[in-house]
PDB file of C-alpha atoms and ligand atoms in Angstrom:
ATOM      1  CA  UNK F  14       4.681  19.126 -20.466  1.00  0.00           C
ATOM      2  CA  UNK F  15       1.856  16.740 -21.111  1.00  0.00           C
ATOM      3  CA  UNK F  16       2.309  14.454 -23.809  1.00  0.00           C
ATOM      4  CA  UNK F  17      -0.043  11.134 -23.804  1.00  0.00           C
ATOM      5  CA  UNK F  18       1.539   7.710 -24.685  1.00  0.00           C
ATOM      6  CA  UNK F  19      -0.346   4.905 -26.477  1.00  0.00           C
ATOM      7  CA  UNK F  20      -2.144   2.289 -24.603  1.00  0.00           C
ATOM      8  CA  UNK F  21      -2.536   3.625 -21.343  1.00  0.00           C
ATOM      9  CA  UNK F  22      -5.466   4.178 -19.014  1.00  0.00           C
ATOM     10  CA  UNK F  23      -7.319   7.434 -18.923  1.00  0.00           C
ATOM     11  CA  UNK F  24      -7.325   7.439 -15.171  1.00  0.00           C
ATOM     12  CA  UNK F  25      -5.563   5.812 -12.358  1.00  0.00           C
ATOM     13  CA  UNK F  26      -6.780   5.412  -8.808  1.00  0.00           C
ATOM     14  CA  UNK F  27      -3.594   5.804  -6.507  1.00  0.00           C
ATOM     15  CA  UNK F  28      -3.889   3.693  -3.184  1.00  0.00           C
ATOM     16  CA  UNK F  29      -2.075   5.855  -0.867  1.00  0.00           C
ATOM     17  CA  UNK F  30      -0.231   3.981   1.771  1.00  0.00           C
ATOM     18  CA  UNK F  31       2.001   6.560   3.440  1.00  0.00           C
ATOM     19  CA  UNK F  32      -0.163   6.687   6.702  1.00  0.00           C
ATOM     20  CA  UNK F  33       0.022   2.887   7.091  1.00  0.00           C
ATOM     21  CA  UNK F  34       2.957   1.278   5.136  1.00  0.00           C
ATOM     22  CA  UNK F  35       4.883   4.384   5.288  1.00  0.00           C
ATOM     23  CA  UNK F  36       4.787   5.323   9.222  1.00  0.00           C
ATOM     24  CA  UNK F  37       4.555   1.584  10.119  1.00  0.00           C
ATOM     25  CA  UNK F  38       8.320   1.476   8.658  1.00  0.00           C
ATOM     26  CA  UNK F  39       9.608   4.796  10.257  1.00  0.00           C
ATOM     27  CA  UNK F  40      11.808   4.516  12.971  1.00  0.00           C
ATOM     28  CA  UNK F  41      10.003   7.806  14.734  1.00  0.00           C
ATOM     29  CA  UNK F  42       6.799   7.105  16.221  1.00  0.00           C
ATOM     30  CA  UNK F  43       4.301  10.122  15.097  1.00  0.00           C
ATOM     31  CA  UNK F  44       1.899  11.782  17.427  1.00  0.00           C
ATOM     32  CA  UNK F  45      -1.716  10.669  16.749  1.00  0.00           C
ATOM     33  CA  UNK F  46      -2.905  14.385  15.924  1.00  0.00           C
ATOM     34  CA  UNK F  47       0.000  14.709  13.341  1.00  0.00           C
ATOM     35  CA  UNK F  48      -0.920  11.578  11.760  1.00  0.00           C
ATOM     36  CA  UNK F  49      -4.828  13.107  11.393  1.00  0.00           C
ATOM     37  CA  UNK F  50      -3.387  16.116  10.170  1.00  0.00           C
ATOM     38  CA  UNK F  51      -1.263  14.151   7.741  1.00  0.00           C
ATOM     39  CA  UNK F  52      -4.490  12.043   6.535  1.00  0.00           C
ATOM     40  CA  UNK F  53      -6.365  15.535   6.162  1.00  0.00           C
ATOM     41  CA  UNK F  54      -3.599  16.939   3.891  1.00  0.00           C
ATOM     42  CA  UNK F  55      -3.524  13.936   1.661  1.00  0.00           C
ATOM     43  CA  UNK F  56      -7.207  14.097   1.115  1.00  0.00           C
ATOM     44  CA  UNK F  57      -7.274  18.009   0.438  1.00  0.00           C
ATOM     45  CA  UNK F  58      -4.556  17.271  -2.160  1.00  0.00           C
ATOM     46  CA  UNK F  59      -6.728  15.016  -4.102  1.00  0.00           C
ATOM     47  CA  UNK F  60      -6.151  11.337  -2.849  1.00  0.00           C
ATOM     48  CA  UNK F  61      -9.177   9.345  -2.877  1.00  0.00           C
ATOM     49  CA  UNK F  62      -8.021   6.315  -1.053  1.00  0.00           C
ATOM     50  CA  UNK F  63      -5.859   6.650   2.058  1.00  0.00           C
ATOM     51  CA  UNK F  64      -4.968   3.586   3.932  1.00  0.00           C
ATOM     52  CA  UNK F  65      -5.207   5.088   7.430  1.00  0.00           C
ATOM     53  CA  UNK F  66      -3.728   2.504  10.004  1.00  0.00           C
ATOM     54  CA  UNK F  67      -3.632  -1.108  11.007  1.00  0.00           C
ATOM     55  CA  UNK F  68      -5.400  -2.772  13.730  1.00  0.00           C
ATOM     56  CA  UNK F  69      -2.382  -4.958  14.700  1.00  0.00           C
ATOM     57  CA  UNK F  70      -1.708  -5.766  18.098  1.00  0.00           C
ATOM     58  CA  UNK F  71      -0.135  -2.567  19.636  1.00  0.00           C
ATOM     59  CA  UNK F  72       3.166  -4.420  20.866  1.00  0.00           C
ATOM     60  CA  UNK F  73       3.836  -5.773  17.188  1.00  0.00           C
ATOM     61  CA  UNK F  74       3.720  -2.239  15.506  1.00  0.00           C
ATOM     62  CA  UNK F  75       4.198   0.336  18.250  1.00  0.00           C
ATOM     63  CA  UNK F  76       4.154   3.184  15.402  1.00  0.00           C
ATOM     64  CA  UNK F  77       0.403   2.187  14.536  1.00  0.00           C
ATOM     65  CA  UNK F  78      -0.544   1.550  18.371  1.00  0.00           C
ATOM     66  CA  UNK F  79      -2.763   4.468  18.114  1.00  0.00           C
ATOM     67  CA  UNK F  80      -5.342   2.988  15.578  1.00  0.00           C
ATOM     68  CA  UNK F  81      -8.180   3.299  17.972  1.00  0.00           C
ATOM     69  CA  UNK F  82      -7.753   6.940  18.683  1.00  0.00           C
ATOM     70  CA  UNK F  83      -6.607   7.876  14.984  1.00  0.00           C
ATOM     71  CA  UNK F  84      -9.402   6.202  13.268  1.00  0.00           C
ATOM     72  CA  UNK F  85     -12.624   8.090  14.942  1.00  0.00           C
ATOM     73  CA  UNK F  86     -10.576  11.221  14.375  1.00  0.00           C
ATOM     74  CA  UNK F  87     -11.003  10.758  10.452  1.00  0.00           C
ATOM     75  CA  UNK F  88     -14.764  10.106  10.700  1.00  0.00           C
ATOM     76  CA  UNK F  89     -15.781  13.077   8.902  1.00  0.00           C
ATOM     77  CA  UNK F  90     -13.513  12.516   5.970  1.00  0.00           C
ATOM     78  CA  UNK F  91     -16.092   9.614   4.874  1.00  0.00           C
ATOM     79  CA  UNK F  92     -14.769   6.015   4.766  1.00  0.00           C
ATOM     80  CA  UNK F  93     -17.568   4.335   2.645  1.00  0.00           C
ATOM     81  CA  UNK F  94     -15.771   5.224  -0.835  1.00  0.00           C
ATOM     82  CA  UNK F  95     -18.829   6.988  -1.994  1.00  0.00           C
ATOM     83  CA  UNK F  96     -18.512   9.711  -4.682  1.00  0.00           C
ATOM     84  CA  UNK F  97     -16.852  12.968  -3.076  1.00  0.00           C
ATOM     85  CA  UNK F  98     -15.727  11.179  -0.185  1.00  0.00           C
ATOM     86  CA  UNK F  99     -12.367   9.608   0.936  1.00  0.00           C
ATOM     87  CA  UNK F 100     -12.061   5.766   1.232  1.00  0.00           C
ATOM     88  CA  UNK F 101     -10.296   4.869   4.534  1.00  0.00           C
ATOM     89  CA  UNK F 102      -9.222   1.110   4.349  1.00  0.00           C
ATOM     90  CA  UNK F 103      -7.257  -0.268   7.191  1.00  0.00           C
ATOM     91  CA  UNK F 104      -5.213  -3.317   7.736  1.00  0.00           C
ATOM     92  CA  UNK F 105      -6.389  -6.145   9.933  1.00  0.00           C
ATOM     93  CA  UNK F 106      -4.263  -9.076  10.726  1.00  0.00           C
ATOM     94  CA  UNK F 107      -6.781 -11.317  12.092  1.00  0.00           C
ATOM     95  CA  UNK F 108     -10.325 -11.748  13.517  1.00  0.00           C
ATOM     96  CA  UNK F 109      -9.404  -9.527  16.734  1.00  0.00           C
ATOM     97  CA  UNK F 110      -8.132  -6.705  14.270  1.00  0.00           C
ATOM     98  CA  UNK F 111     -11.522  -7.034  12.351  1.00  0.00           C
ATOM     99  CA  UNK F 112     -13.577  -6.835  15.430  1.00  0.00           C
ATOM    100  CA  UNK F 113     -11.681  -3.524  16.257  1.00  0.00           C
ATOM    101  CA  UNK F 114     -11.934  -2.099  12.828  1.00  0.00           C
ATOM    102  CA  UNK F 115     -15.907  -2.967  12.520  1.00  0.00           C
ATOM    103  CA  UNK F 116     -16.622  -1.590  15.924  1.00  0.00           C
ATOM    104  CA  UNK F 117     -15.215   1.735  14.827  1.00  0.00           C
ATOM    105  CA  UNK F 118     -17.028   1.563  11.696  1.00  0.00           C
ATOM    106  CA  UNK F 119     -14.565   0.511   9.090  1.00  0.00           C
ATOM    107  CA  UNK F 120     -16.019  -0.028   5.512  1.00  0.00           C
ATOM    108  CA  UNK F 121     -12.893  -1.218   3.991  1.00  0.00           C
ATOM    109  CA  UNK F 122     -10.148  -3.766   5.371  1.00  0.00           C
ATOM    110  CA  UNK F 123      -6.996  -5.181   4.054  1.00  0.00           C
ATOM    111  CA  UNK F 124      -5.408  -8.515   5.010  1.00  0.00           C
ATOM    112  CA  UNK F 125      -1.553  -8.996   4.546  1.00  0.00           C
ATOM    113  CA  UNK F 126      -0.588 -12.178   3.062  1.00  0.00           C
ATOM    114  CA  UNK F 127       2.722 -13.556   2.008  1.00  0.00           C
ATOM    115  CA  UNK F 128       3.434 -15.748  -1.077  1.00  0.00           C
ATOM    116  CA  UNK F 129       6.471 -17.313   0.003  1.00  0.00           C
ATOM    117  CA  UNK F 130       7.084 -19.681   3.098  1.00  0.00           C
ATOM    118  CA  UNK F 131      10.099 -17.793   4.766  1.00  0.00           C
ATOM    119  CA  UNK F 132       8.375 -14.284   4.948  1.00  0.00           C
ATOM    120  CA  UNK F 133       4.951 -16.013   6.194  1.00  0.00           C
ATOM    121  CA  UNK F 134       7.055 -17.807   8.872  1.00  0.00           C
ATOM    122  CA  UNK F 135       8.857 -14.548   9.851  1.00  0.00           C
ATOM    123  CA  UNK F 136       6.046 -12.037   9.393  1.00  0.00           C
ATOM    124  CA  UNK F 137       2.894 -14.168  10.403  1.00  0.00           C
ATOM    125  CA  UNK F 138       4.458 -17.076  12.258  1.00  0.00           C
ATOM    126  CA  UNK F 139       2.470 -19.209   9.831  1.00  0.00           C
ATOM    127  CA  UNK F 140       2.962 -21.258   6.704  1.00  0.00           C
ATOM    128  CA  UNK F 141       1.199 -19.728   3.852  1.00  0.00           C
ATOM    129  CA  UNK F 142      -1.789 -22.147   3.836  1.00  0.00           C
ATOM    130  CA  UNK F 143      -2.079 -21.506   7.868  1.00  0.00           C
ATOM    131  CA  UNK F 144      -2.012 -17.839   7.200  1.00  0.00           C
ATOM    132  CA  UNK F 145      -4.922 -18.303   4.340  1.00  0.00           C
ATOM    133  CA  UNK F 146      -6.849 -20.425   6.895  1.00  0.00           C
ATOM    134  CA  UNK F 147      -6.570 -17.421   9.256  1.00  0.00           C
ATOM    135  CA  UNK F 148      -7.830 -14.964   6.769  1.00  0.00           C
ATOM    136  CA  UNK F 149     -10.653 -17.145   5.766  1.00  0.00           C
ATOM    137  CA  UNK F 150     -12.875 -16.077   8.507  1.00  0.00           C
ATOM    138  CA  UNK F 151     -11.822 -12.431   8.572  1.00  0.00           C
ATOM    139  CA  UNK F 152     -12.953 -12.068   4.823  1.00  0.00           C
ATOM    140  CA  UNK F 153     -16.021 -13.868   5.072  1.00  0.00           C
ATOM    141  CA  UNK F 154     -17.026 -11.865   8.175  1.00  0.00           C
ATOM    142  CA  UNK F 155     -16.053  -8.777   6.336  1.00  0.00           C
ATOM    143  CA  UNK F 156     -17.796  -9.376   3.367  1.00  0.00           C
ATOM    144  CA  UNK F 157     -21.052 -10.534   5.591  1.00  0.00           C
ATOM    145  CA  UNK F 158     -20.764  -6.975   6.802  1.00  0.00           C
ATOM    146  CA  UNK F 159     -20.689  -5.490   3.399  1.00  0.00           C
ATOM    147  CA  UNK F 160     -17.054  -4.384   3.819  1.00  0.00           C
ATOM    148  CA  UNK F 161     -14.622  -4.183   0.874  1.00  0.00           C
ATOM    149  CA  UNK F 162     -11.755  -6.491   1.178  1.00  0.00           C
ATOM    150  CA  UNK F 163      -8.282  -5.934  -0.253  1.00  0.00           C
ATOM    151  CA  UNK F 164      -5.813  -8.747  -0.074  1.00  0.00           C
ATOM    152  CA  UNK F 165      -2.138  -7.789   0.217  1.00  0.00           C
ATOM    153  CA  UNK F 166       0.460 -10.425  -1.381  1.00  0.00           C
ATOM    154  CA  UNK F 167       3.956  -9.761  -0.137  1.00  0.00           C
ATOM    155  CA  UNK F 168       7.141 -10.989  -1.973  1.00  0.00           C
ATOM    156  CA  UNK F 169       5.532 -11.407  -5.314  1.00  0.00           C
ATOM    157  CA  UNK F 170       8.758 -10.895  -7.322  1.00  0.00           C
ATOM    158  CA  UNK F 171      11.550 -11.988  -5.040  1.00  0.00           C
ATOM    159  CA  UNK F 172      12.209 -12.637  -1.451  1.00  0.00           C
ATOM    160  CA  UNK F 173      15.642 -12.034   0.419  1.00  0.00           C
ATOM    161  CA  UNK F 174      15.679 -15.515   1.824  1.00  0.00           C
ATOM    162  CA  UNK F 175      14.564 -17.450  -1.007  1.00  0.00           C
ATOM    163  CA  UNK F 176      15.518 -15.307  -4.137  1.00  0.00           C
ATOM    164  CA  UNK F 177      13.434 -15.135  -7.119  1.00  0.00           C
ATOM    165  CA  UNK F 178       9.662 -16.062  -6.784  1.00  0.00           C
ATOM    166  CA  UNK F 179       8.279 -18.188  -9.508  1.00  0.00           C
ATOM    167  CA  UNK F 180       4.984 -16.725 -11.164  1.00  0.00           C
ATOM    168  CA  UNK F 181       3.124 -19.842 -10.300  1.00  0.00           C
ATOM    169  CA  UNK F 182       3.579 -19.474  -6.724  1.00  0.00           C
ATOM    170  CA  UNK F 183       2.236 -15.972  -6.748  1.00  0.00           C
ATOM    171  CA  UNK F 184      -0.856 -17.217  -8.733  1.00  0.00           C
ATOM    172  CA  UNK F 185      -1.600 -19.946  -6.370  1.00  0.00           C
ATOM    173  CA  UNK F 186      -1.932 -17.623  -3.437  1.00  0.00           C
ATOM    174  CA  UNK F 187      -3.625 -14.813  -5.531  1.00  0.00           C
ATOM    175  CA  UNK F 188      -6.312 -17.534  -6.557  1.00  0.00           C
ATOM    176  CA  UNK F 189      -6.623 -18.609  -2.840  1.00  0.00           C
ATOM    177  CA  UNK F 190      -7.352 -14.944  -1.675  1.00  0.00           C
ATOM    178  CA  UNK F 191      -9.700 -14.343  -4.410  1.00  0.00           C
ATOM    179  CA  UNK F 192     -11.482 -17.647  -3.410  1.00  0.00           C
ATOM    180  CA  UNK F 193     -11.781 -16.387   0.049  1.00  0.00           C
ATOM    181  CA  UNK F 194     -13.912 -13.655  -1.254  1.00  0.00           C
ATOM    182  CA  UNK F 195     -11.330 -10.454  -1.742  1.00  0.00           C
ATOM    183  CA  UNK F 196     -12.579  -7.804  -3.943  1.00  0.00           C
ATOM    184  CA  UNK F 197      -9.069  -6.754  -4.813  1.00  0.00           C
ATOM    185  CA  UNK F 198      -5.513  -7.699  -4.662  1.00  0.00           C
ATOM    186  CA  UNK F 199      -2.293  -5.722  -4.245  1.00  0.00           C
ATOM    187  CA  UNK F 200       0.780  -7.341  -5.660  1.00  0.00           C
ATOM    188  CA  UNK F 201       3.666  -6.206  -3.476  1.00  0.00           C
ATOM    189  CA  UNK F 202       7.324  -6.207  -4.701  1.00  0.00           C
ATOM    190  CA  UNK F 203       8.543  -5.951  -1.305  1.00  0.00           C
ATOM    191  CA  UNK F 204      12.127  -5.740  -1.777  1.00  0.00           C
ATOM    192  CA  UNK F 205      12.010  -3.992  -5.013  1.00  0.00           C
ATOM    193  CA  UNK F 206      13.474  -6.506  -7.363  1.00  0.00           C
ATOM    194  CA  UNK F 207      11.041  -6.458  -9.971  1.00  0.00           C
ATOM    195  CA  UNK F 208      11.705  -5.685 -13.686  1.00  0.00           C
ATOM    196  CA  UNK F 209       9.012  -4.766 -16.140  1.00  0.00           C
ATOM    197  CA  UNK F 210       9.142  -7.991 -18.157  1.00  0.00           C
ATOM    198  CA  UNK F 211       8.532  -9.841 -14.731  1.00  0.00           C
ATOM    199  CA  UNK F 212       5.540  -7.636 -14.192  1.00  0.00           C
ATOM    200  CA  UNK F 213       3.956  -8.249 -17.569  1.00  0.00           C
ATOM    201  CA  UNK F 214       4.535 -12.077 -17.117  1.00  0.00           C
ATOM    202  CA  UNK F 215       3.105 -12.136 -13.729  1.00  0.00           C
ATOM    203  CA  UNK F 216      -0.023 -10.090 -14.811  1.00  0.00           C
ATOM    204  CA  UNK F 217      -0.687 -12.329 -17.628  1.00  0.00           C
ATOM    205  CA  UNK F 218      -0.373 -15.395 -15.753  1.00  0.00           C
ATOM    206  CA  UNK F 219      -3.114 -13.931 -13.277  1.00  0.00           C
ATOM    207  CA  UNK F 220      -5.517 -13.506 -16.216  1.00  0.00           C
ATOM    208  CA  UNK F 221      -4.872 -16.985 -17.243  1.00  0.00           C
ATOM    209  CA  UNK F 222      -5.949 -18.132 -13.885  1.00  0.00           C
ATOM    210  CA  UNK F 223      -9.046 -16.151 -14.304  1.00  0.00           C
ATOM    211  CA  UNK F 224      -7.901 -13.096 -12.246  1.00  0.00           C
ATOM    212  CA  UNK F 225      -9.098  -9.933 -13.890  1.00  0.00           C
ATOM    213  CA  UNK F 226      -6.871  -6.955 -14.253  1.00  0.00           C
ATOM    214  CA  UNK F 227      -9.294  -4.714 -12.927  1.00  0.00           C
ATOM    215  CA  UNK F 228      -9.188  -6.741  -9.486  1.00  0.00           C
ATOM    216  CA  UNK F 229      -5.276  -6.366  -9.220  1.00  0.00           C
ATOM    217  CA  UNK F 230      -3.350  -3.380  -7.985  1.00  0.00           C
ATOM    218  CA  UNK F 231       0.346  -3.263  -7.916  1.00  0.00           C
ATOM    219  CA  UNK F 232       2.823  -2.143  -5.056  1.00  0.00           C
ATOM    220  CA  UNK F 233       6.408  -1.292  -6.160  1.00  0.00           C
ATOM    221  CA  UNK F 234       9.275  -0.385  -4.304  1.00  0.00           C
ATOM    222  CA  UNK F 235      11.976   1.557  -5.514  1.00  0.00           C
ATOM    223  CA  UNK F 236      15.079  -0.190  -3.747  1.00  0.00           C
ATOM    224  CA  UNK F 237      16.681  -0.657  -7.337  1.00  0.00           C
ATOM    225  CA  UNK F 238      15.348   2.343  -9.092  1.00  0.00           C
ATOM    226  CA  UNK F 239      12.507   0.282 -10.996  1.00  0.00           C
ATOM    227  CA  UNK F 240       9.367   1.256  -9.387  1.00  0.00           C
ATOM    228  CA  UNK F 241       8.214   3.680 -12.021  1.00  0.00           C
ATOM    229  CA  UNK F 242       9.148   1.224 -15.064  1.00  0.00           C
ATOM    230  CA  UNK F 243       7.412  -1.358 -13.275  1.00  0.00           C
ATOM    231  CA  UNK F 244       4.519   0.845 -12.885  1.00  0.00           C
ATOM    232  CA  UNK F 245       4.262   1.760 -16.578  1.00  0.00           C
ATOM    233  CA  UNK F 246       4.671  -1.794 -17.631  1.00  0.00           C
ATOM    234  CA  UNK F 247       1.563  -2.559 -15.393  1.00  0.00           C
ATOM    235  CA  UNK F 248      -0.312   0.255 -16.719  1.00  0.00           C
ATOM    236  CA  UNK F 249       0.192  -0.833 -20.255  1.00  0.00           C
ATOM    237  CA  UNK F 250      -1.370  -4.063 -19.292  1.00  0.00           C
ATOM    238  CA  UNK F 251      -4.321  -2.356 -18.111  1.00  0.00           C
ATOM    239  CA  UNK F 252      -3.944  -1.946 -14.366  1.00  0.00           C
ATOM    240  CA  UNK F 253      -5.442   1.193 -13.033  1.00  0.00           C
ATOM    241  CA  UNK F 254      -4.855   0.882  -9.199  1.00  0.00           C
ATOM    242  CA  UNK F 255      -1.137   1.807  -8.057  1.00  0.00           C
ATOM    243  CA  UNK F 256      -0.135   1.634  -4.578  1.00  0.00           C
ATOM    244  CA  UNK F 257       2.342   4.731  -3.276  1.00  0.00           C
ATOM    245  CA  UNK F 258       3.435   6.484  -0.330  1.00  0.00           C
ATOM    246  CA  UNK F 259       3.432  10.088   0.042  1.00  0.00           C
ATOM    247  CA  UNK F 260       7.066  11.527   0.002  1.00  0.00           C
ATOM    248  CA  UNK F 261       8.313   7.676  -0.311  1.00  0.00           C
ATOM    249  CA  UNK F 262       7.907   7.151   3.404  1.00  0.00           C
ATOM    250  CA  UNK F 263       8.597   3.972   4.902  1.00  0.00           C
ATOM    251  CA  UNK F 264      12.209   2.955   3.474  1.00  0.00           C
ATOM    252  CA  UNK F 265      12.518  -0.813   3.077  1.00  0.00           C
ATOM    253  CA  UNK F 266      12.774  -2.962   6.305  1.00  0.00           C
ATOM    254  CA  UNK F 267      14.134  -6.017   4.212  1.00  0.00           C
ATOM    255  CA  UNK F 268      16.910  -4.258   2.300  1.00  0.00           C
ATOM    256  CA  UNK F 269      19.378  -1.803   3.636  1.00  0.00           C
ATOM    257  CA  UNK F 270      18.285   1.075   1.627  1.00  0.00           C
ATOM    258  CA  UNK F 271      16.729   4.574   2.018  1.00  0.00           C
ATOM    259  CA  UNK F 272      14.202   3.513  -0.818  1.00  0.00           C
ATOM    260  CA  UNK F 273      11.381   1.632  -0.410  1.00  0.00           C
ATOM    261  CA  UNK F 274       7.972   2.432  -1.224  1.00  0.00           C
ATOM    262  CA  UNK F 275       7.403   4.350  -4.650  1.00  0.00           C
ATOM    263  CA  UNK F 276       6.944   8.158  -3.749  1.00  0.00           C
ATOM    264  CA  UNK F 277       3.220   9.250  -4.666  1.00  0.00           C
ATOM    265  CA  UNK F 278       4.966  12.503  -5.910  1.00  0.00           C
ATOM    266  CA  UNK F 279       7.231  10.578  -8.308  1.00  0.00           C
ATOM    267  CA  UNK F 280       4.029   8.575  -9.530  1.00  0.00           C
ATOM    268  CA  UNK F 281       2.071  11.897 -10.004  1.00  0.00           C
ATOM    269  CA  UNK F 282       4.868  13.433 -11.930  1.00  0.00           C
ATOM    270  CA  UNK F 283       4.947  10.776 -14.442  1.00  0.00           C
ATOM    271  CA  UNK F 284       1.137  10.318 -14.849  1.00  0.00           C
ATOM    272  CA  UNK F 285       0.784  14.199 -15.194  1.00  0.00           C
ATOM    273  CA  UNK F 286       3.391  14.017 -17.966  1.00  0.00           C
ATOM    274  CA  UNK F 287       1.450  11.128 -19.554  1.00  0.00           C
ATOM    275  CA  UNK F 288      -1.909  13.014 -19.321  1.00  0.00           C
ATOM    276  CA  UNK F 289      -3.177  10.349 -17.102  1.00  0.00           C
ATOM    277  CA  UNK F 290      -5.750  11.761 -14.674  1.00  0.00           C
ATOM    278  CA  UNK F 291      -5.352  10.913 -10.724  1.00  0.00           C
ATOM    279  CA  UNK F 292      -7.079  13.680  -9.352  1.00  0.00           C
ATOM    280  CA  UNK F 293      -4.021  14.608  -7.252  1.00  0.00           C
ATOM    281  CA  UNK F 294      -2.530  18.375  -7.026  1.00  0.00           C
ATOM    282  CA  UNK F 295       0.986  17.635  -7.150  1.00  0.00           C
ATOM    283  CA  UNK F 296       1.900  21.033  -5.655  1.00  0.00           C
ATOM    284  CA  UNK F 297      -0.382  20.285  -2.496  1.00  0.00           C
ATOM    285  CA  UNK F 298       1.139  16.821  -2.041  1.00  0.00           C
ATOM    286  CA  UNK F 299       4.578  17.870  -2.058  1.00  0.00           C
ATOM    287  CA  UNK F 300       3.934  20.655   0.323  1.00  0.00           C
ATOM    288  CA  UNK F 301       2.268  17.702   2.515  1.00  0.00           C
ATOM    289  CA  UNK F 302       5.653  15.676   2.237  1.00  0.00           C
ATOM    290  CA  UNK F 303       7.870  18.539   2.803  1.00  0.00           C
ATOM    291  CA  UNK F 304       5.577  19.315   6.423  1.00  0.00           C
ATOM    292  CA  UNK F 305       5.726  15.445   7.238  1.00  0.00           C
ATOM    293  CA  UNK F 306       9.680  15.360   6.626  1.00  0.00           C
ATOM    294  CA  UNK F 307       9.744  18.106   9.074  1.00  0.00           C
ATOM    295  CA  UNK F 308       7.767  16.257  11.466  1.00  0.00           C
ATOM    296  CA  UNK F 309       9.914  12.989  11.072  1.00  0.00           C
ATOM    297  CA  UNK F 310      13.395  15.117  11.322  1.00  0.00           C
ATOM    298  CA  UNK F 311      14.591  13.531   7.914  1.00  0.00           C
ATOM    299  CA  UNK F 312      14.406  14.664   4.201  1.00  0.00           C
ATOM    300  CA  UNK F 313      12.004  12.805   1.804  1.00  0.00           C
ATOM    301  CA  UNK F 314      13.732  10.391  -0.328  1.00  0.00           C
ATOM    302  CA  UNK F 315      11.437  11.151  -2.956  1.00  0.00           C
ATOM    303  CA  UNK F 316      13.385  12.783  -6.168  1.00  0.00           C
ATOM    304  CA  UNK F 317      10.154  14.763  -7.256  1.00  0.00           C
ATOM    305  CA  UNK F 318       9.567  16.021  -3.465  1.00  0.00           C
ATOM    306  CA  UNK F 319      13.542  17.369  -3.629  1.00  0.00           C
ATOM    307  CA  UNK F 320      13.275  18.775  -7.145  1.00  0.00           C
ATOM    308  CA  UNK F 321       9.976  20.788  -6.410  1.00  0.00           C
ATOM    309  CA  UNK F 322      11.150  22.054  -2.847  1.00  0.00           C
ATOM    310  CA  UNK F 323      14.508  23.004  -4.100  1.00  0.00           C
ATOM    311  CA  UNK F 324      16.270  20.808  -1.423  1.00  0.00           C
ATOM    312  CA  UNK F 325      18.995  19.995  -3.919  1.00  0.00           C
TER     313      UNK F 325
HETATM  314 MG1  LIG W  21       5.307  -1.012   0.738  1.00  0.00          MG
END
């Protein structure tokens, strides 16, 4: 049943991360042809922004070592985000990654920053400021090439080594990334510890710092079962871009939990019920995740996928 609630946007753009964030964190390495078919099925289910892969060094992330083979296989889907076409952003860690992505015609990239020093040291082998300095030429060259740039901020709410993360610390890095020229930000709750009041406080602090809500997407993890509550709080604040992973692919590498990324199906179930338009066909999406779960040899952790596919 569809019953709208007050104070919500009419439409939400889902930034689908299953093929990148999801598969990057799965144990199995999926064949390139299966990844291409996955992205095609996601597009057919109505997802308009599908993060396709990462041009990280192949030895760092073996699950995505086939970016050079995969990306050209998706060329006919369209990657410029124009009406009727699917936007296919790709992650680039540095200038070398940018070179590889631009050579294949990528029109949208993302850089992956950290808000905390510990995660920056562990994931990027740099301080936060050194990582921003590394991104500066990447973003500048991308913008010169007319390429849309998303800036991920990880550990925006809590960090497994540092604990709760102060809002001001997130605002500082967010302002720096916008200052480099990023078109949009994605606020990552990488270990899933956020609760709705924290979400609202962070969004308000970003606004106070001059970052408009329209430039901010949210990336919640369901480790503690809070991803949809946090999403609702973000929507009530005016956020219209929500990251999610088909079938809940990806788990959580920083918490010993099967539940990581918010499952796209769980998100669409809520938004359908609220009458918020996503353009996504939940039945087609669920069928895609059931198919992908068969490829991976493990059931989807998404409750909506399980409920709709009668696995329980
Ligand atoms: Mg994630």
